[in-house]
Each structure stands twice: as C-alpha cells, then as structure tokens.
C-alpha cells in the first residue's frame, strides 16, 4: 500500500455554484431587508388610502430590496475585520473568507446602481434619491464614521433605516408630507431600544471588537434607563400619525396597545437591570424580539386602517 496516497477527505473542494449564490445572498442580510420592507409596503397602502397599483408595489419592493442589499453588502466589506471577532457576525461570508473582498465590493456597488435605476425608472426619482441617500448614509455615515467612534452610533446611524417609510410614501404620491416624517421618527426612536437590547446580549463581542456600542461601555441599568426614555418618545410619536393623516380608530387603538406592551417590557428590563449584569436575569432578547413584532404590527395597522373607514 502506498503510504503517500492522499485520501479524498484531504483534497480541498471548490464551493458549488449553490454555495456561492448562498454566500452572496447572505452578504445582503435578508432578515434585515425583510424588516425594512415591512416599513415600506404598508406605508404605500396608507398613502394610497387603499390598494396601490400592483406594479408599483413590486417595483418599490424590488428596488428597495436591492438598495438595502447594497448597503448591507458594503457594510460587510467595511466591517469584515470586526465581524471576525464577534460571535453574532463571525459566520458572515467575508468573515469566513467565502467571497473575495473585491468581489463583495463590486457586488454591493452594482446592487446600488441597479436599485437606483429600478426606483428611478419604474417608481420615481424622488424615491430613488431617498434610497440612495439612505444607502450612502448607512455605509459612510454609520459604518465608516459613527460606529467605531461614539456610543451614540446607532442613534444617529440608525436614521438610515428610517428612510423606507418615506420611500413607500413618495412611491405613491411623488411628494413628501408630515405623515411619512412621523413614521420616519417612529423608526428613529424605535431603533435604540431595539438595537441596544440586542447589543446587551452581545456586549462582550462589541467590547472585544473595540466598538463603543452603549451596552459595552456603560452598565445595564443606564442602558435600560435610556431604553425607557426612547420608548416613551417613540410611543408618543406614533400617536401623532392619528391627527396628521388622519386615520380612523383602528391605527391609534393598535398603537396604544402595542405602546403599552412595549413600555411594560422596557420597564421590566429596567427593573431587572438594577441589581445585576447577568444576562440570564436581564433577558434583553425579550425586548428585542417584541420590538420586531411591534414595528411590523404598527405599520400593518397603518396599512389596514384605510380599509376600516
């Protein structure tokens, strides 16, 4: 028997076409795209006060998904070094060297160009411009400037995730109004409680990567206190939509119920954070998971409201 014979298990194999496709899809962070589209499409129904044209919804959906995918892919390029150091992000394609950095950069830029063209040609150029501004602000403003420099990174950087509400409105009306600005602000004030509760769970990751996310810099009691403050402002802002659109009874009723539950969860987290830093006691992911449901249900309520009047 030839002892120099190499076994099949020792021979490196090239990734299959399916694996490569999956890696590029993962680069766009599909779960984040889903959440962003949940704040785009329902606003189109609110702006239309009914059912918007099907082709317009599809064009906005596709253009918005491509724009968000572009921003997320470029974010992965910039953050490849710290993604390798964090448990939550260590399985991303660039962190695992599944895609060359140059290819990922080109992929993100191409998605950005295509998304702008899709929105500009098939929706309108106002919506395309807003999507482009959100993309640039997320990549440059948040990822490259704010994220590694200030504990308020997600407060101001999170503004990029607020633009879909205005994009959905302008896709239908081709103009801005107070209503989409209110929804923009709802998402703006929602982002810190949403992300800080997640960051509490992974605070050691951010510390290891030298990213000054608030929960990795101050104690949980202070983080929870600020979460409560932002939650109150978010709930109050959500109710401003009622007189400004105006809506019927359904939206404000849902906004009040969801807001009360969010406040209860925020205060519960604040109470648990007074005497401990143990994650098993803090349970910050409870608030994080509810925050996702809150935003989705609130925007769906805004879309459903016109049909009940």
PDB file of C-alpha atoms in Angstrom:
ATOM      1  CA  UNK A   1       0.000   0.000   0.000  1.00  0.00           C
ATOM      2  CA  UNK A   2       1.352   3.433  -0.935  1.00  0.00           C
ATOM      3  CA  UNK A   3       1.553   5.491   2.251  1.00  0.00           C
ATOM      4  CA  UNK A   4       1.837   8.696   0.184  1.00  0.00           C
ATOM      5  CA  UNK A   5      -1.602   8.281  -1.312  1.00  0.00           C
ATOM      6  CA  UNK A   6      -3.832  11.243  -0.409  1.00  0.00           C
ATOM      7  CA  UNK A   7      -7.336  10.406   0.798  1.00  0.00           C
ATOM      8  CA  UNK A   8     -10.356  12.049  -0.768  1.00  0.00           C
ATOM      9  CA  UNK A   9     -11.099  13.747   2.549  1.00  0.00           C
ATOM     10  CA  UNK A  10      -7.785  15.628   2.376  1.00  0.00           C
ATOM     11  CA  UNK A  11      -8.405  17.095  -1.061  1.00  0.00           C
ATOM     12  CA  UNK A  12      -9.803  20.653  -0.869  1.00  0.00           C
ATOM     13  CA  UNK A  13     -13.039  21.080  -2.766  1.00  0.00           C
ATOM     14  CA  UNK A  14     -14.227  24.198  -4.522  1.00  0.00           C
ATOM     15  CA  UNK A  15     -17.564  25.623  -3.359  1.00  0.00           C
ATOM     16  CA  UNK A  16     -20.501  24.675  -5.516  1.00  0.00           C
ATOM     17  CA  UNK A  17     -22.493  27.229  -7.514  1.00  0.00           C
ATOM     18  CA  UNK A  18     -25.282  26.935  -4.941  1.00  0.00           C
ATOM     19  CA  UNK A  19     -22.859  27.664  -2.098  1.00  0.00           C
ATOM     20  CA  UNK A  20     -21.553  30.743  -3.893  1.00  0.00           C
ATOM     21  CA  UNK A  21     -25.074  32.038  -4.507  1.00  0.00           C
ATOM     22  CA  UNK A  22     -25.968  31.473  -0.851  1.00  0.00           C
ATOM     23  CA  UNK A  23     -22.879  33.407   0.218  1.00  0.00           C
ATOM     24  CA  UNK A  24     -23.799  36.419  -1.920  1.00  0.00           C
ATOM     25  CA  UNK A  25     -27.383  36.327  -0.662  1.00  0.00           C
ATOM     26  CA  UNK A  26     -26.115  36.169   2.932  1.00  0.00           C
ATOM     27  CA  UNK A  27     -23.988  39.236   2.190  1.00  0.00           C
ATOM     28  CA  UNK A  28     -27.189  41.261   1.729  1.00  0.00           C
ATOM     29  CA  UNK A  29     -28.543  40.287   5.200  1.00  0.00           C
ATOM     30  CA  UNK A  30     -32.011  39.133   4.067  1.00  0.00           C
ATOM     31  CA  UNK A  31     -33.565  39.293   7.544  1.00  0.00           C
ATOM     32  CA  UNK A  32     -32.747  42.994   7.808  1.00  0.00           C
ATOM     33  CA  UNK A  33     -34.187  43.553   4.330  1.00  0.00           C
ATOM     34  CA  UNK A  34     -37.445  41.899   5.429  1.00  0.00           C
ATOM     35  CA  UNK A  35     -37.775  44.315   8.332  1.00  0.00           C
ATOM     36  CA  UNK A  36     -37.040  47.346   6.148  1.00  0.00           C
ATOM     37  CA  UNK A  37     -39.648  46.297   3.578  1.00  0.00           C
ATOM     38  CA  UNK A  38     -42.179  45.923   6.399  1.00  0.00           C
ATOM     39  CA  UNK A  39     -41.880  49.672   6.856  1.00  0.00           C
ATOM     40  CA  UNK A  40     -42.098  50.396   3.135  1.00  0.00           C
ATOM     41  CA  UNK A  41     -45.017  48.475   1.649  1.00  0.00           C
ATOM     42  CA  UNK A  42     -47.626  49.178   4.386  1.00  0.00           C
ATOM     43  CA  UNK A  43     -46.962  52.911   4.054  1.00  0.00           C
ATOM     44  CA  UNK A  44     -47.848  52.639   0.355  1.00  0.00           C
ATOM     45  CA  UNK A  45     -51.330  51.444   1.338  1.00  0.00           C
ATOM     46  CA  UNK A  46     -51.649  54.319   3.808  1.00  0.00           C
ATOM     47  CA  UNK A  47     -50.543  56.852   1.211  1.00  0.00           C
ATOM     48  CA  UNK A  48     -52.942  55.411  -1.369  1.00  0.00           C
ATOM     49  CA  UNK A  49     -55.758  55.188   1.217  1.00  0.00           C
ATOM     50  CA  UNK A  50     -56.425  51.789  -0.329  1.00  0.00           C
ATOM     51  CA  UNK A  51     -54.637  49.349  -2.616  1.00  0.00           C
ATOM     52  CA  UNK A  52     -51.786  50.896  -4.629  1.00  0.00           C
ATOM     53  CA  UNK A  53     -51.118  49.671  -8.184  1.00  0.00           C
ATOM     54  CA  UNK A  54     -49.647  46.173  -8.105  1.00  0.00           C
ATOM     55  CA  UNK A  55     -46.797  47.009 -10.471  1.00  0.00           C
ATOM     56  CA  UNK A  56     -45.823  49.980  -8.302  1.00  0.00           C
ATOM     57  CA  UNK A  57     -45.662  47.802  -5.175  1.00  0.00           C
ATOM     58  CA  UNK A  58     -43.490  45.257  -6.999  1.00  0.00           C
ATOM     59  CA  UNK A  59     -41.120  47.904  -8.398  1.00  0.00           C
ATOM     60  CA  UNK A  60     -40.790  49.583  -4.998  1.00  0.00           C
ATOM     61  CA  UNK A  61     -40.315  46.211  -3.311  1.00  0.00           C
ATOM     62  CA  UNK A  62     -37.591  45.121  -5.732  1.00  0.00           C
ATOM     63  CA  UNK A  63     -35.825  48.493  -5.785  1.00  0.00           C
ATOM     64  CA  UNK A  64     -35.964  48.785  -2.007  1.00  0.00           C
ATOM     65  CA  UNK A  65     -34.656  45.248  -1.512  1.00  0.00           C
ATOM     66  CA  UNK A  66     -31.748  45.872  -3.892  1.00  0.00           C
ATOM     67  CA  UNK A  67     -30.904  49.164  -2.182  1.00  0.00           C
ATOM     68  CA  UNK A  68     -30.935  47.607   1.282  1.00  0.00           C
ATOM     69  CA  UNK A  69     -28.930  44.641  -0.008  1.00  0.00           C
ATOM     70  CA  UNK A  70     -26.355  47.027  -1.440  1.00  0.00           C
ATOM     71  CA  UNK A  71     -25.974  48.897   1.846  1.00  0.00           C
ATOM     72  CA  UNK A  72     -25.693  45.658   3.823  1.00  0.00           C
ATOM     73  CA  UNK A  73     -23.117  44.172   1.453  1.00  0.00           C
ATOM     74  CA  UNK A  74     -20.971  47.311   1.608  1.00  0.00           C
ATOM     75  CA  UNK A  75     -21.346  47.302   5.397  1.00  0.00           C
ATOM     76  CA  UNK A  76     -19.927  43.757   5.420  1.00  0.00           C
ATOM     77  CA  UNK A  77     -16.951  44.918   3.348  1.00  0.00           C
ATOM     78  CA  UNK A  78     -16.109  47.758   5.738  1.00  0.00           C
ATOM     79  CA  UNK A  79     -16.725  45.677   8.871  1.00  0.00           C
ATOM     80  CA  UNK A  80     -15.028  42.464   7.740  1.00  0.00           C
ATOM     81  CA  UNK A  81     -12.248  42.889  10.314  1.00  0.00           C
ATOM     82  CA  UNK A  82     -14.517  43.231  13.342  1.00  0.00           C
ATOM     83  CA  UNK A  83     -17.090  40.716  12.070  1.00  0.00           C
ATOM     84  CA  UNK A  84     -14.438  38.026  12.570  1.00  0.00           C
ATOM     85  CA  UNK A  85     -14.161  38.957  16.247  1.00  0.00           C
ATOM     86  CA  UNK A  86     -17.867  38.824  17.122  1.00  0.00           C
ATOM     87  CA  UNK A  87     -19.946  35.697  17.657  1.00  0.00           C
ATOM     88  CA  UNK A  88     -23.053  37.252  16.126  1.00  0.00           C
ATOM     89  CA  UNK A  89     -21.277  38.139  12.893  1.00  0.00           C
ATOM     90  CA  UNK A  90     -18.491  35.565  12.660  1.00  0.00           C
ATOM     91  CA  UNK A  91     -20.411  33.427  10.155  1.00  0.00           C
ATOM     92  CA  UNK A  92     -20.874  36.199   7.615  1.00  0.00           C
ATOM     93  CA  UNK A  93     -19.341  35.414   4.194  1.00  0.00           C
ATOM     94  CA  UNK A  94     -16.424  37.839   4.382  1.00  0.00           C
ATOM     95  CA  UNK A  95     -15.625  36.900   7.958  1.00  0.00           C
ATOM     96  CA  UNK A  96     -15.334  33.267   6.797  1.00  0.00           C
ATOM     97  CA  UNK A  97     -13.454  34.246   3.607  1.00  0.00           C
ATOM     98  CA  UNK A  98     -16.122  32.685   1.387  1.00  0.00           C
ATOM     99  CA  UNK A  99     -16.101  35.650  -1.001  1.00  0.00           C
ATOM    100  CA  UNK A 100     -13.145  37.822  -2.071  1.00  0.00           C
ATOM    101  CA  UNK A 101     -13.421  41.329  -0.647  1.00  0.00           C
ATOM    102  CA  UNK A 102     -13.061  42.881  -4.105  1.00  0.00           C
ATOM    103  CA  UNK A 103     -15.973  40.814  -5.427  1.00  0.00           C
ATOM    104  CA  UNK A 104     -18.143  41.786  -2.463  1.00  0.00           C
ATOM    105  CA  UNK A 105     -17.350  45.465  -3.012  1.00  0.00           C
ATOM    106  CA  UNK A 106     -18.257  45.274  -6.706  1.00  0.00           C
ATOM    107  CA  UNK A 107     -21.407  43.312  -5.866  1.00  0.00           C
ATOM    108  CA  UNK A 108     -22.542  45.958  -3.351  1.00  0.00           C
ATOM    109  CA  UNK A 109     -21.853  48.849  -5.723  1.00  0.00           C
ATOM    110  CA  UNK A 110     -23.659  47.145  -8.630  1.00  0.00           C
ATOM    111  CA  UNK A 111     -26.697  46.497  -6.440  1.00  0.00           C
ATOM    112  CA  UNK A 112     -26.712  50.183  -5.501  1.00  0.00           C
ATOM    113  CA  UNK A 113     -26.624  51.320  -9.127  1.00  0.00           C
ATOM    114  CA  UNK A 114     -29.316  48.838 -10.193  1.00  0.00           C
ATOM    115  CA  UNK A 115     -31.590  49.737  -7.272  1.00  0.00           C
ATOM    116  CA  UNK A 116     -31.341  53.451  -8.091  1.00  0.00           C
ATOM    117  CA  UNK A 117     -32.190  52.741 -11.737  1.00  0.00           C
ATOM    118  CA  UNK A 118     -35.132  50.488 -10.853  1.00  0.00           C
ATOM    119  CA  UNK A 119     -36.648  53.018  -8.447  1.00  0.00           C
ATOM    120  CA  UNK A 120     -35.937  55.984 -10.721  1.00  0.00           C
ATOM    121  CA  UNK A 121     -37.333  54.460 -13.921  1.00  0.00           C
ATOM    122  CA  UNK A 122     -40.262  52.425 -12.582  1.00  0.00           C
ATOM    123  CA  UNK A 123     -41.216  54.366  -9.437  1.00  0.00           C
ATOM    124  CA  UNK A 124     -39.953  57.966  -9.379  1.00  0.00           C
ATOM    125  CA  UNK A 125     -36.665  59.773  -8.913  1.00  0.00           C
ATOM    126  CA  UNK A 126     -37.624  61.194  -5.518  1.00  0.00           C
ATOM    127  CA  UNK A 127     -37.920  57.675  -4.109  1.00  0.00           C
ATOM    128  CA  UNK A 128     -34.699  56.692  -5.879  1.00  0.00           C
ATOM    129  CA  UNK A 129     -32.901  59.676  -4.384  1.00  0.00           C
ATOM    130  CA  UNK A 130     -34.122  58.895  -0.868  1.00  0.00           C
ATOM    131  CA  UNK A 131     -32.970  55.275  -1.202  1.00  0.00           C
ATOM    132  CA  UNK A 132     -29.556  56.418  -2.425  1.00  0.00           C
ATOM    133  CA  UNK A 133     -29.205  58.886   0.466  1.00  0.00           C
ATOM    134  CA  UNK A 134     -30.109  56.133   2.948  1.00  0.00           C
ATOM    135  CA  UNK A 135     -27.564  53.799   1.347  1.00  0.00           C
ATOM    136  CA  UNK A 136     -24.731  56.348   1.426  1.00  0.00           C
ATOM    137  CA  UNK A 137     -25.558  57.458   4.959  1.00  0.00           C
ATOM    138  CA  UNK A 138     -25.595  53.870   6.269  1.00  0.00           C
ATOM    139  CA  UNK A 139     -22.287  52.947   4.660  1.00  0.00           C
ATOM    140  CA  UNK A 140     -20.356  56.180   5.158  1.00  0.00           C
ATOM    141  CA  UNK A 141     -22.177  57.976   7.972  1.00  0.00           C
ATOM    142  CA  UNK A 142     -22.829  54.996  10.228  1.00  0.00           C
ATOM    143  CA  UNK A 143     -20.417  52.194   9.267  1.00  0.00           C
ATOM    144  CA  UNK A 144     -17.320  54.229   8.403  1.00  0.00           C
ATOM    145  CA  UNK A 145     -17.669  57.268  10.691  1.00  0.00           C
ATOM    146  CA  UNK A 146     -20.003  56.765  13.666  1.00  0.00           C
ATOM    147  CA  UNK A 147     -19.890  53.065  14.523  1.00  0.00           C
ATOM    148  CA  UNK A 148     -16.347  52.913  15.910  1.00  0.00           C
ATOM    149  CA  UNK A 149     -16.222  56.421  17.373  1.00  0.00           C
ATOM    150  CA  UNK A 150     -19.248  57.125  19.594  1.00  0.00           C
ATOM    151  CA  UNK A 151     -21.722  55.419  21.920  1.00  0.00           C
ATOM    152  CA  UNK A 152     -24.438  57.285  20.045  1.00  0.00           C
ATOM    153  CA  UNK A 153     -23.545  55.416  16.843  1.00  0.00           C
ATOM    154  CA  UNK A 154     -26.828  53.552  16.500  1.00  0.00           C
ATOM    155  CA  UNK A 155     -28.922  56.595  17.485  1.00  0.00           C
ATOM    156  CA  UNK A 156     -27.778  58.700  14.546  1.00  0.00           C
ATOM    157  CA  UNK A 157     -26.629  55.904  12.270  1.00  0.00           C
ATOM    158  CA  UNK A 158     -29.974  54.188  12.653  1.00  0.00           C
ATOM    159  CA  UNK A 159     -31.570  57.062  10.730  1.00  0.00           C
ATOM    160  CA  UNK A 160     -30.667  55.201   7.541  1.00  0.00           C
ATOM    161  CA  UNK A 161     -33.200  52.528   8.466  1.00  0.00           C
ATOM    162  CA  UNK A 162     -35.934  55.164   8.773  1.00  0.00           C
ATOM    163  CA  UNK A 163     -35.948  56.126   5.101  1.00  0.00           C
ATOM    164  CA  UNK A 164     -38.108  53.194   3.865  1.00  0.00           C
ATOM    165  CA  UNK A 165     -41.181  54.822   5.429  1.00  0.00           C
ATOM    166  CA  UNK A 166     -40.642  57.940   3.321  1.00  0.00           C
ATOM    167  CA  UNK A 167     -39.747  55.884   0.245  1.00  0.00           C
ATOM    168  CA  UNK A 168     -43.034  53.990   0.488  1.00  0.00           C
ATOM    169  CA  UNK A 169     -44.993  57.241   0.748  1.00  0.00           C
ATOM    170  CA  UNK A 170     -43.198  59.035  -2.081  1.00  0.00           C
ATOM    171  CA  UNK A 171     -43.514  55.962  -4.309  1.00  0.00           C
ATOM    172  CA  UNK A 172     -47.284  56.556  -4.311  1.00  0.00           C
ATOM    173  CA  UNK A 173     -47.535  60.342  -4.020  1.00  0.00           C
ATOM    174  CA  UNK A 174     -44.199  61.532  -5.512  1.00  0.00           C
ATOM    175  CA  UNK A 175     -44.010  64.080  -2.713  1.00  0.00           C
ATOM    176  CA  UNK A 176     -43.173  64.251   0.981  1.00  0.00           C
ATOM    177  CA  UNK A 177     -45.677  65.092   3.709  1.00  0.00           C
ATOM    178  CA  UNK A 178     -45.895  65.182   7.504  1.00  0.00           C
ATOM    179  CA  UNK A 179     -47.263  61.638   7.783  1.00  0.00           C
ATOM    180  CA  UNK A 180     -44.158  59.857   6.426  1.00  0.00           C
ATOM    181  CA  UNK A 181     -41.940  62.161   8.509  1.00  0.00           C
ATOM    182  CA  UNK A 182     -43.812  60.996  11.623  1.00  0.00           C
ATOM    183  CA  UNK A 183     -43.298  57.367  10.614  1.00  0.00           C
ATOM    184  CA  UNK A 184     -39.624  58.163   9.944  1.00  0.00           C
ATOM    185  CA  UNK A 185     -39.372  59.464  13.524  1.00  0.00           C
ATOM    186  CA  UNK A 186     -41.179  56.426  14.935  1.00  0.00           C
ATOM    187  CA  UNK A 187     -38.494  54.173  13.449  1.00  0.00           C
ATOM    188  CA  UNK A 188     -35.787  56.623  14.548  1.00  0.00           C
ATOM    189  CA  UNK A 189     -36.863  56.456  18.206  1.00  0.00           C
ATOM    190  CA  UNK A 190     -37.575  52.713  17.955  1.00  0.00           C
ATOM    191  CA  UNK A 191     -34.040  51.882  16.817  1.00  0.00           C
ATOM    192  CA  UNK A 192     -32.132  52.492  20.108  1.00  0.00           C
ATOM    193  CA  UNK A 193     -34.393  50.276  22.283  1.00  0.00           C
ATOM    194  CA  UNK A 194     -34.409  47.651  19.532  1.00  0.00           C
ATOM    195  CA  UNK A 195     -30.671  47.558  18.926  1.00  0.00           C
ATOM    196  CA  UNK A 196     -29.444  48.247  22.463  1.00  0.00           C
ATOM    197  CA  UNK A 197     -31.412  45.274  23.781  1.00  0.00           C
ATOM    198  CA  UNK A 198     -29.663  43.107  21.178  1.00  0.00           C
ATOM    199  CA  UNK A 199     -26.307  44.727  21.976  1.00  0.00           C
ATOM    200  CA  UNK A 200     -26.795  43.920  25.668  1.00  0.00           C
ATOM    201  CA  UNK A 201     -26.846  40.258  24.688  1.00  0.00           C
ATOM    202  CA  UNK A 202     -23.621  40.634  22.680  1.00  0.00           C
ATOM    203  CA  UNK A 203     -21.891  43.367  24.700  1.00  0.00           C
ATOM    204  CA  UNK A 204     -18.742  41.263  25.134  1.00  0.00           C
ATOM    205  CA  UNK A 205     -18.486  40.950  21.350  1.00  0.00           C
ATOM    206  CA  UNK A 206     -18.577  44.722  20.889  1.00  0.00           C
ATOM    207  CA  UNK A 207     -16.003  45.175  23.644  1.00  0.00           C
ATOM    208  CA  UNK A 208     -13.705  42.600  22.006  1.00  0.00           C
ATOM    209  CA  UNK A 209     -14.045  44.387  18.669  1.00  0.00           C
ATOM    210  CA  UNK A 210     -13.489  47.828  20.288  1.00  0.00           C
ATOM    211  CA  UNK A 211     -16.863  49.076  19.048  1.00  0.00           C
ATOM    212  CA  UNK A 212     -18.287  51.559  21.615  1.00  0.00           C
ATOM    213  CA  UNK A 213     -21.861  50.304  21.463  1.00  0.00           C
ATOM    214  CA  UNK A 214     -23.596  51.726  24.542  1.00  0.00           C
ATOM    215  CA  UNK A 215     -24.145  48.403  26.409  1.00  0.00           C
ATOM    216  CA  UNK A 216     -20.424  47.582  26.111  1.00  0.00           C
ATOM    217  CA  UNK A 217     -19.438  50.940  27.616  1.00  0.00           C
ATOM    218  CA  UNK A 218     -21.933  51.606  30.432  1.00  0.00           C
ATOM    219  CA  UNK A 219     -23.828  49.382  32.844  1.00  0.00           C
ATOM    220  CA  UNK A 220     -27.115  47.704  32.023  1.00  0.00           C
ATOM    221  CA  UNK A 221     -29.025  49.958  34.420  1.00  0.00           C
ATOM    222  CA  UNK A 222     -28.062  53.053  32.399  1.00  0.00           C
ATOM    223  CA  UNK A 223     -28.804  51.321  29.091  1.00  0.00           C
ATOM    224  CA  UNK A 224     -32.244  50.277  30.357  1.00  0.00           C
ATOM    225  CA  UNK A 225     -32.925  53.818  31.605  1.00  0.00           C
ATOM    226  CA  UNK A 226     -32.227  55.240  28.159  1.00  0.00           C
ATOM    227  CA  UNK A 227     -34.318  52.490  26.542  1.00  0.00           C
ATOM    228  CA  UNK A 228     -37.291  53.576  28.679  1.00  0.00           C
ATOM    229  CA  UNK A 229     -36.826  57.214  27.646  1.00  0.00           C
ATOM    230  CA  UNK A 230     -36.660  56.395  23.935  1.00  0.00           C
ATOM    231  CA  UNK A 231     -39.668  54.092  24.279  1.00  0.00           C
ATOM    232  CA  UNK A 232     -41.812  56.856  25.746  1.00  0.00           C
ATOM    233  CA  UNK A 233     -40.815  59.228  22.925  1.00  0.00           C
ATOM    234  CA  UNK A 234     -41.446  56.502  20.328  1.00  0.00           C
ATOM    235  CA  UNK A 235     -44.941  55.750  21.633  1.00  0.00           C
ATOM    236  CA  UNK A 236     -45.838  59.439  21.788  1.00  0.00           C
ATOM    237  CA  UNK A 237     -44.569  59.984  18.260  1.00  0.00           C
ATOM    238  CA  UNK A 238     -46.538  57.006  16.934  1.00  0.00           C
ATOM    239  CA  UNK A 239     -49.781  58.633  18.110  1.00  0.00           C
ATOM    240  CA  UNK A 240     -49.052  61.821  16.135  1.00  0.00           C
ATOM    241  CA  UNK A 241     -49.980  59.981  12.947  1.00  0.00           C
ATOM    242  CA  UNK A 242     -53.619  59.854  14.061  1.00  0.00           C
ATOM    243  CA  UNK A 243     -54.418  63.572  13.609  1.00  0.00           C
ATOM    244  CA  UNK A 244     -51.964  64.180  10.782  1.00  0.00           C
ATOM    245  CA  UNK A 245     -53.069  61.621   8.181  1.00  0.00           C
ATOM    246  CA  UNK A 246     -55.856  61.411   9.535  1.00  0.00           C
ATOM    247  CA  UNK A 247     -56.519  57.772  10.381  1.00  0.00           C
ATOM    248  CA  UNK A 248     -59.616  56.104  11.744  1.00  0.00           C
ATOM    249  CA  UNK A 249     -59.955  54.394  15.118  1.00  0.00           C
ATOM    250  CA  UNK A 250     -58.004  51.235  14.265  1.00  0.00           C
ATOM    251  CA  UNK A 251     -54.485  52.621  13.989  1.00  0.00           C
ATOM    252  CA  UNK A 252     -54.468  54.653  17.245  1.00  0.00           C
ATOM    253  CA  UNK A 253     -56.064  51.737  19.116  1.00  0.00           C
ATOM    254  CA  UNK A 254     -53.355  49.347  17.936  1.00  0.00           C
ATOM    255  CA  UNK A 255     -50.634  51.961  18.563  1.00  0.00           C
ATOM    256  CA  UNK A 256     -51.811  52.439  22.156  1.00  0.00           C
ATOM    257  CA  UNK A 257     -51.978  48.711  22.912  1.00  0.00           C
ATOM    258  CA  UNK A 258     -48.602  47.986  21.319  1.00  0.00           C
ATOM    259  CA  UNK A 259     -47.080  51.017  23.039  1.00  0.00           C
ATOM    260  CA  UNK A 260     -48.311  49.889  26.460  1.00  0.00           C
ATOM    261  CA  UNK A 261     -46.836  46.426  25.959  1.00  0.00           C
ATOM    262  CA  UNK A 262     -43.525  47.933  24.766  1.00  0.00           C
ATOM    263  CA  UNK A 263     -43.397  50.186  27.839  1.00  0.00           C
ATOM    264  CA  UNK A 264     -44.112  47.246  30.138  1.00  0.00           C
ATOM    265  CA  UNK A 265     -41.261  45.278  28.565  1.00  0.00           C
ATOM    266  CA  UNK A 266     -38.926  48.292  28.795  1.00  0.00           C
ATOM    267  CA  UNK A 267     -39.733  48.914  32.450  1.00  0.00           C
ATOM    268  CA  UNK A 268     -39.377  45.209  33.233  1.00  0.00           C
ATOM    269  CA  UNK A 269     -35.890  45.282  31.693  1.00  0.00           C
ATOM    270  CA  UNK A 270     -35.084  48.411  33.712  1.00  0.00           C
ATOM    271  CA  UNK A 271     -36.236  46.692  36.898  1.00  0.00           C
ATOM    272  CA  UNK A 272     -34.155  43.578  36.214  1.00  0.00           C
ATOM    273  CA  UNK A 273     -31.095  45.701  35.403  1.00  0.00           C
ATOM    274  CA  UNK A 274     -30.984  47.499  38.768  1.00  0.00           C
ATOM    275  CA  UNK A 275     -29.156  44.794  40.701  1.00  0.00           C
ATOM    276  CA  UNK A 276     -27.435  42.535  38.185  1.00  0.00           C
ATOM    277  CA  UNK A 277     -25.432  42.287  34.983  1.00  0.00           C
ATOM    278  CA  UNK A 278     -26.237  38.609  34.475  1.00  0.00           C
ATOM    279  CA  UNK A 279     -27.748  38.049  31.034  1.00  0.00           C
ATOM    280  CA  UNK A 280     -29.771  35.102  32.303  1.00  0.00           C
ATOM    281  CA  UNK A 281     -31.564  37.531  34.621  1.00  0.00           C
ATOM    282  CA  UNK A 282     -31.626  40.567  32.333  1.00  0.00           C
ATOM    283  CA  UNK A 283     -33.203  38.653  29.420  1.00  0.00           C
ATOM    284  CA  UNK A 284     -32.692  41.563  26.981  1.00  0.00           C
ATOM    285  CA  UNK A 285     -33.726  39.449  23.987  1.00  0.00           C
ATOM    286  CA  UNK A 286     -37.329  39.527  25.233  1.00  0.00           C
ATOM    287  CA  UNK A 287     -37.482  43.225  24.409  1.00  0.00           C
ATOM    288  CA  UNK A 288     -35.550  42.740  21.171  1.00  0.00           C
ATOM    289  CA  UNK A 289     -37.960  40.122  19.819  1.00  0.00           C
ATOM    290  CA  UNK A 290     -41.015  42.145  20.841  1.00  0.00           C
ATOM    291  CA  UNK A 291     -39.567  45.259  19.215  1.00  0.00           C
ATOM    292  CA  UNK A 292     -39.593  43.449  15.865  1.00  0.00           C
ATOM    293  CA  UNK A 293     -43.228  42.467  16.346  1.00  0.00           C
ATOM    294  CA  UNK A 294     -44.103  45.988  17.482  1.00  0.00           C
ATOM    295  CA  UNK A 295     -42.781  47.658  14.352  1.00  0.00           C
ATOM    296  CA  UNK A 296     -44.335  45.134  11.985  1.00  0.00           C
ATOM    297  CA  UNK A 297     -47.770  45.251  13.643  1.00  0.00           C
ATOM    298  CA  UNK A 298     -47.770  49.053  13.928  1.00  0.00           C
ATOM    299  CA  UNK A 299     -47.081  49.525  10.221  1.00  0.00           C
ATOM    300  CA  UNK A 300     -49.559  46.813   9.239  1.00  0.00           C
ATOM    301  CA  UNK A 301     -52.166  48.634  11.334  1.00  0.00           C
ATOM    302  CA  UNK A 302     -51.417  51.823   9.373  1.00  0.00           C
ATOM    303  CA  UNK A 303     -51.979  49.890   6.132  1.00  0.00           C
ATOM    304  CA  UNK A 304     -55.198  48.223   7.295  1.00  0.00           C
ATOM    305  CA  UNK A 305     -56.757  51.367   8.791  1.00  0.00           C
ATOM    306  CA  UNK A 306     -57.986  52.888   5.465  1.00  0.00           C
ATOM    307  CA  UNK A 307     -59.998  49.716   4.720  1.00  0.00           C
ATOM    308  CA  UNK A 308     -61.940  50.011   8.002  1.00  0.00           C
ATOM    309  CA  UNK A 309     -63.153  53.543   7.416  1.00  0.00           C
TER     310      UNK A 309
END
